[in-house]
Amino acid sequence: MELRCACSVASAILVLLSLAQTNANAELVVIKADRKVDLSSHNVRSITNLKVENTGFDSVSEVLFALPSSLASNLAFIGASAYEGKVKNRATPVNLPVKLTKSEAILSEGVVLFSIILIKPLKASESTLVDVYTVFTHLLKPFPEEITQSDVQLVLYYDSVYVLSPYPVKVQTTSFKLPSNPRIESYTKVNPVKLADAEIKYGPYENIPAFSSLSVTVHYENNQPFAVVEELVREIEISNWGNIYVTENYQLTHGGAKHKGGFSRLDFQARPGISGRASLRGLQARLPPRAHSVYYRDEIGNVSTSHLRLDKDKTELLFEPRYPLLGGWHVTFTIGYGVPLQDFVFRAADGKRYLRFPFGCPIQDVVVKKLVVKVVLPEGSKEPSVQVPFTVEESNEVKYSYLDSVGRTVVVLTKKNVVQEHNVFFEIYFKFNPVAMLVEPLMLVTGFFLFFIACVAYARLDFSISKSSASYQARIQREELIDAVQKLRIIFVFRRANVSDKLEASLKELARTGDIQGCKAARKAADAVLRESTKDLNAKFQSLQCSPRPFNIVPKVEALVAKEKEKQEKLQQKHTVVVESFERKLSSQEIDNRIAPYQQRISVLKQEIDDLLQSLDDF
């Protein structure tokens, strides 16, 4: 790493000669440069205070700021401000435009230049104060790269004690701010250098040529959790009915030293100051004022380890992941909330509506590798235009929701390497006709109206099959046939079977009491019932035979009638034999021998009758 930095610096020095000859700002001189680098978190923030003097003869409208090209991919944010007045403490800061200077001669030599446009041209012999603020990500390298649960997290930081300036610097200092009560393993000593409390101060150094660099390394303890969001998708849905609904899907990673070995929940909770010191235990999201319906959940469901603090100026959500994050561990979760429409959607002077909403991640002190902001405009919105104070990738999509007819325009804004400084307001202007708000209510009213019309039509119209049709006639005939079969079954099962049961009961009573006259009386009553049921049976059978479509059931009914008649005859014969045997006073053995053939035949007939009745049920 040190060799790479040295090579970058060496190549940058080679640019000095060509730059001094070709750049119009070559006669600018930095009277004093004071750079302060904050290393207390996992993002490196620095502010460089420059006092620039024009030693030439022509006015200058811009000041160049240099960075090694090796750090260009790590640069997340750069901003500049100047002060109107000679005394900084009494002046008002004014933000200055900063843009990348694309010079092939410079870029090829490993230096990236940014042009800072001054408030007003700097005349000859005049000076101005300029502050440059930068934020870098992924510059702190864990060393060692893997630690156990009880280890502290040590990181390496590489930099230069000199400000990489395209102009000569008369006096400059550089200081590195470390976390409180720091444990410093080592740092490069370039005199003059001073370590006091949590700050390493290099300098002052005088008369430093342009593009000078001198490498330093700081190896120190930094137990701040390296919260890195691999991808954040924010969907901001505008509803004209009073609310804006925001859904944020996070893929969070601990980007610090990777965890090795096992994890003990007992040690983690019993010794929070020692075990898992670099772990990510909780997060804080600063939501817009008057946020409501806030929820926090992951793939499993709602996560209850959260607390919402409401204030007139802000809404803070304090929450913990379902499990603590150690180095290299991942977690995904979703945060959602709603805000009042009137707080963020306004009407412009030209009649357009515009959304003014925070762009970046609401969670404090995280790095977002890829941020996707999707703004779902109301259906019917046209001609969306975006105003963002920095460069983003822009595209459009279409989303369909409930009761949508043509879909909703979705403005998609994508930016990589996002930090807290990007959490500023952006604006989206769009045309919207208020009449479009009536489309969905009219669709609902029309739908209900058509539904009621259909109900009325269904109630008043006759959808039955015509009585003259062949299918209707066939259905009626089948119903009549089924009714006839059911009546036959009643005669067989209830009336004639009841007679058979009474005859059997009279024989049992005869065997018990020897009352021959009572048995004959029961026989006489049973014969009368049989004669009456036989008449009804013959009438139903004849009606069935006259049916136009008997469905091949008549042969079964005919067989059933014949077997029922034979069964009753056998039962009557059995009854007669038993009565005569009692009159002749025969023994029980002799009676059983005489009625055995009848009883055997009766049993067979009962089984056959049951089978035929079952076949009629299947019909």
PDB file of N, CA and C in Angstrom, residues 58-94:
ATOM      1  N   ASP A  58      -3.448  38.770 -13.945  1.00  0.00           N
ATOM      2  CA  ASP A  58      -4.818  38.611 -14.438  1.00  0.00           C
ATOM      3  C   ASP A  58      -5.725  38.080 -13.332  1.00  0.00           C
ATOM      4  N   SER A  59      -7.010  38.410 -13.455  1.00  0.00           N
ATOM      5  CA  SER A  59      -7.997  37.893 -12.500  1.00  0.00           C
ATOM      6  C   SER A  59      -8.219  36.398 -12.713  1.00  0.00           C
ATOM      7  N   VAL A  60      -8.535  35.714 -11.660  1.00  0.00           N
ATOM      8  CA  VAL A  60      -8.756  34.261 -11.690  1.00  0.00           C
ATOM      9  C   VAL A  60     -10.147  33.974 -11.135  1.00  0.00           C
ATOM     10  N   SER A  61     -10.917  33.138 -11.846  1.00  0.00           N
ATOM     11  CA  SER A  61     -12.301  32.843 -11.433  1.00  0.00           C
ATOM     12  C   SER A  61     -12.454  31.468 -10.798  1.00  0.00           C
ATOM     13  N   GLU A  62     -11.391  30.682 -10.768  1.00  0.00           N
ATOM     14  CA  GLU A  62     -11.504  29.350 -10.197  1.00  0.00           C
ATOM     15  C   GLU A  62     -10.214  28.962  -9.499  1.00  0.00           C
ATOM     16  N   VAL A  63     -10.363  28.030  -8.555  1.00  0.00           N
ATOM     17  CA  VAL A  63      -9.228  27.464  -7.833  1.00  0.00           C
ATOM     18  C   VAL A  63      -9.281  25.961  -8.021  1.00  0.00           C
ATOM     19  N   LEU A  64      -8.128  25.358  -8.305  1.00  0.00           N
ATOM     20  CA  LEU A  64      -8.058  23.915  -8.520  1.00  0.00           C
ATOM     21  C   LEU A  64      -7.715  23.196  -7.216  1.00  0.00           C
ATOM     22  N   PHE A  65      -8.349  22.042  -7.049  1.00  0.00           N
ATOM     23  CA  PHE A  65      -8.093  21.189  -5.881  1.00  0.00           C
ATOM     24  C   PHE A  65      -7.722  19.809  -6.403  1.00  0.00           C
ATOM     25  N   ALA A  66      -6.628  19.239  -5.890  1.00  0.00           N
ATOM     26  CA  ALA A  66      -6.086  17.992  -6.434  1.00  0.00           C
ATOM     27  C   ALA A  66      -6.290  16.837  -5.466  1.00  0.00           C
ATOM     28  N   LEU A  67      -6.496  15.655  -6.057  1.00  0.00           N
ATOM     29  CA  LEU A  67      -6.554  14.398  -5.317  1.00  0.00           C
ATOM     30  C   LEU A  67      -5.829  13.333  -6.122  1.00  0.00           C
ATOM     31  N   PRO A  68      -5.182  12.371  -5.460  1.00  0.00           N
ATOM     32  CA  PRO A  68      -4.604  11.247  -6.211  1.00  0.00           C
ATOM     33  C   PRO A  68      -5.705  10.456  -6.912  1.00  0.00           C
ATOM     34  N   SER A  69      -5.470  10.072  -8.140  1.00  0.00           N
ATOM     35  CA  SER A  69      -6.487   9.321  -8.890  1.00  0.00           C
ATOM     36  C   SER A  69      -6.770   7.968  -8.254  1.00  0.00           C
ATOM     37  N   SER A  70      -5.814   7.451  -7.448  1.00  0.00           N
ATOM     38  CA  SER A  70      -6.046   6.172  -6.774  1.00  0.00           C
ATOM     39  C   SER A  70      -7.158   6.270  -5.732  1.00  0.00           C
ATOM     40  N   LEU A  71      -7.467   7.483  -5.301  1.00  0.00           N
ATOM     41  CA  LEU A  71      -8.529   7.682  -4.313  1.00  0.00           C
ATOM     42  C   LEU A  71      -9.840   8.128  -4.948  1.00  0.00           C
ATOM     43  N   ALA A  72      -9.861   8.275  -6.260  1.00  0.00           N
ATOM     44  CA  ALA A  72     -11.066   8.792  -6.913  1.00  0.00           C
ATOM     45  C   ALA A  72     -12.260   7.876  -6.692  1.00  0.00           C
ATOM     46  N   SER A  73     -12.022   6.559  -6.725  1.00  0.00           N
ATOM     47  CA  SER A  73     -13.138   5.625  -6.540  1.00  0.00           C
ATOM     48  C   SER A  73     -13.647   5.620  -5.102  1.00  0.00           C
ATOM     49  N   ASN A  74     -12.814   6.095  -4.165  1.00  0.00           N
ATOM     50  CA  ASN A  74     -13.227   6.146  -2.755  1.00  0.00           C
ATOM     51  C   ASN A  74     -13.873   7.468  -2.377  1.00  0.00           C
ATOM     52  N   LEU A  75     -13.803   8.439  -3.259  1.00  0.00           N
ATOM     53  CA  LEU A  75     -14.374   9.748  -2.959  1.00  0.00           C
ATOM     54  C   LEU A  75     -15.894   9.675  -3.071  1.00  0.00           C
ATOM     55  N   ALA A  76     -16.558   9.914  -1.959  1.00  0.00           N
ATOM     56  CA  ALA A  76     -18.019   9.879  -1.954  1.00  0.00           C
ATOM     57  C   ALA A  76     -18.620  11.268  -2.074  1.00  0.00           C
ATOM     58  N   PHE A  77     -17.952  12.266  -1.527  1.00  0.00           N
ATOM     59  CA  PHE A  77     -18.530  13.609  -1.522  1.00  0.00           C
ATOM     60  C   PHE A  77     -17.406  14.627  -1.503  1.00  0.00           C
ATOM     61  N   ILE A  78     -17.623  15.715  -2.232  1.00  0.00           N
ATOM     62  CA  ILE A  78     -16.712  16.856  -2.194  1.00  0.00           C
ATOM     63  C   ILE A  78     -17.543  18.130  -2.288  1.00  0.00           C
ATOM     64  N   GLY A  79     -17.205  19.076  -1.434  1.00  0.00           N
ATOM     65  CA  GLY A  79     -17.895  20.360  -1.430  1.00  0.00           C
ATOM     66  C   GLY A  79     -16.929  21.454  -1.053  1.00  0.00           C
ATOM     67  N   ALA A  80     -17.288  22.671  -1.398  1.00  0.00           N
ATOM     68  CA  ALA A  80     -16.413  23.806  -1.119  1.00  0.00           C
ATOM     69  C   ALA A  80     -17.261  25.003  -0.723  1.00  0.00           C
ATOM     70  N   SER A  81     -16.659  25.856   0.075  1.00  0.00           N
ATOM     71  CA  SER A  81     -17.320  27.091   0.488  1.00  0.00           C
ATOM     72  C   SER A  81     -16.269  28.181   0.618  1.00  0.00           C
ATOM     73  N   ALA A  82     -16.706  29.409   0.456  1.00  0.00           N
ATOM     74  CA  ALA A  82     -15.812  30.565   0.576  1.00  0.00           C
ATOM     75  C   ALA A  82     -16.453  31.572   1.511  1.00  0.00           C
ATOM     76  N   TYR A  83     -15.673  32.584   1.863  1.00  0.00           N
ATOM     77  CA  TYR A  83     -16.132  33.581   2.826  1.00  0.00           C
ATOM     78  C   TYR A  83     -15.961  34.962   2.220  1.00  0.00           C
ATOM     79  N   GLU A  84     -17.022  35.733   2.281  1.00  0.00           N
ATOM     80  CA  GLU A  84     -16.975  37.101   1.789  1.00  0.00           C
ATOM     81  C   GLU A  84     -16.445  37.996   2.904  1.00  0.00           C
ATOM     82  N   GLY A  85     -15.225  38.370   2.787  1.00  0.00           N
ATOM     83  CA  GLY A  85     -14.584  39.174   3.824  1.00  0.00           C
ATOM     84  C   GLY A  85     -13.204  38.640   4.119  1.00  0.00           C
ATOM     85  N   LYS A  86     -12.387  39.494   4.692  1.00  0.00           N
ATOM     86  CA  LYS A  86     -11.021  39.095   4.962  1.00  0.00           C
ATOM     87  C   LYS A  86     -10.893  38.324   6.265  1.00  0.00           C
ATOM     88  N   VAL A  87     -11.796  38.551   7.207  1.00  0.00           N
ATOM     89  CA  VAL A  87     -11.751  37.860   8.491  1.00  0.00           C
ATOM     90  C   VAL A  87     -12.775  36.746   8.454  1.00  0.00           C
ATOM     91  N   LYS A  88     -12.312  35.520   8.583  1.00  0.00           N
ATOM     92  CA  LYS A  88     -13.188  34.355   8.414  1.00  0.00           C
ATOM     93  C   LYS A  88     -14.285  34.306   9.464  1.00  0.00           C
ATOM     94  N   ASN A  89     -13.955  34.627  10.699  1.00  0.00           N
ATOM     95  CA  ASN A  89     -14.937  34.502  11.775  1.00  0.00           C
ATOM     96  C   ASN A  89     -16.089  35.489  11.623  1.00  0.00           C
ATOM     97  N   ARG A  90     -15.868  36.542  10.878  1.00  0.00           N
ATOM     98  CA  ARG A  90     -16.905  37.557  10.705  1.00  0.00           C
ATOM     99  C   ARG A  90     -17.594  37.456   9.347  1.00  0.00           C
ATOM    100  N   ALA A  91     -17.214  36.497   8.552  1.00  0.00           N
ATOM    101  CA  ALA A  91     -17.754  36.388   7.197  1.00  0.00           C
ATOM    102  C   ALA A  91     -18.839  35.325   7.147  1.00  0.00           C
ATOM    103  N   THR A  92     -19.619  35.369   6.094  1.00  0.00           N
ATOM    104  CA  THR A  92     -20.700  34.413   5.879  1.00  0.00           C
ATOM    105  C   THR A  92     -20.252  33.385   4.845  1.00  0.00           C
ATOM    106  N   PRO A  93     -20.326  32.083   5.167  1.00  0.00           N
ATOM    107  CA  PRO A  93     -19.891  31.083   4.185  1.00  0.00           C
ATOM    108  C   PRO A  93     -20.886  30.977   3.035  1.00  0.00           C
ATOM    109  N   VAL A  94     -20.350  30.791   1.855  1.00  0.00           N
ATOM    110  CA  VAL A  94     -21.153  30.634   0.642  1.00  0.00           C
ATOM    111  C   VAL A  94     -20.676  29.371  -0.065  1.00  0.00           C
TER     112      VAL A  94
END
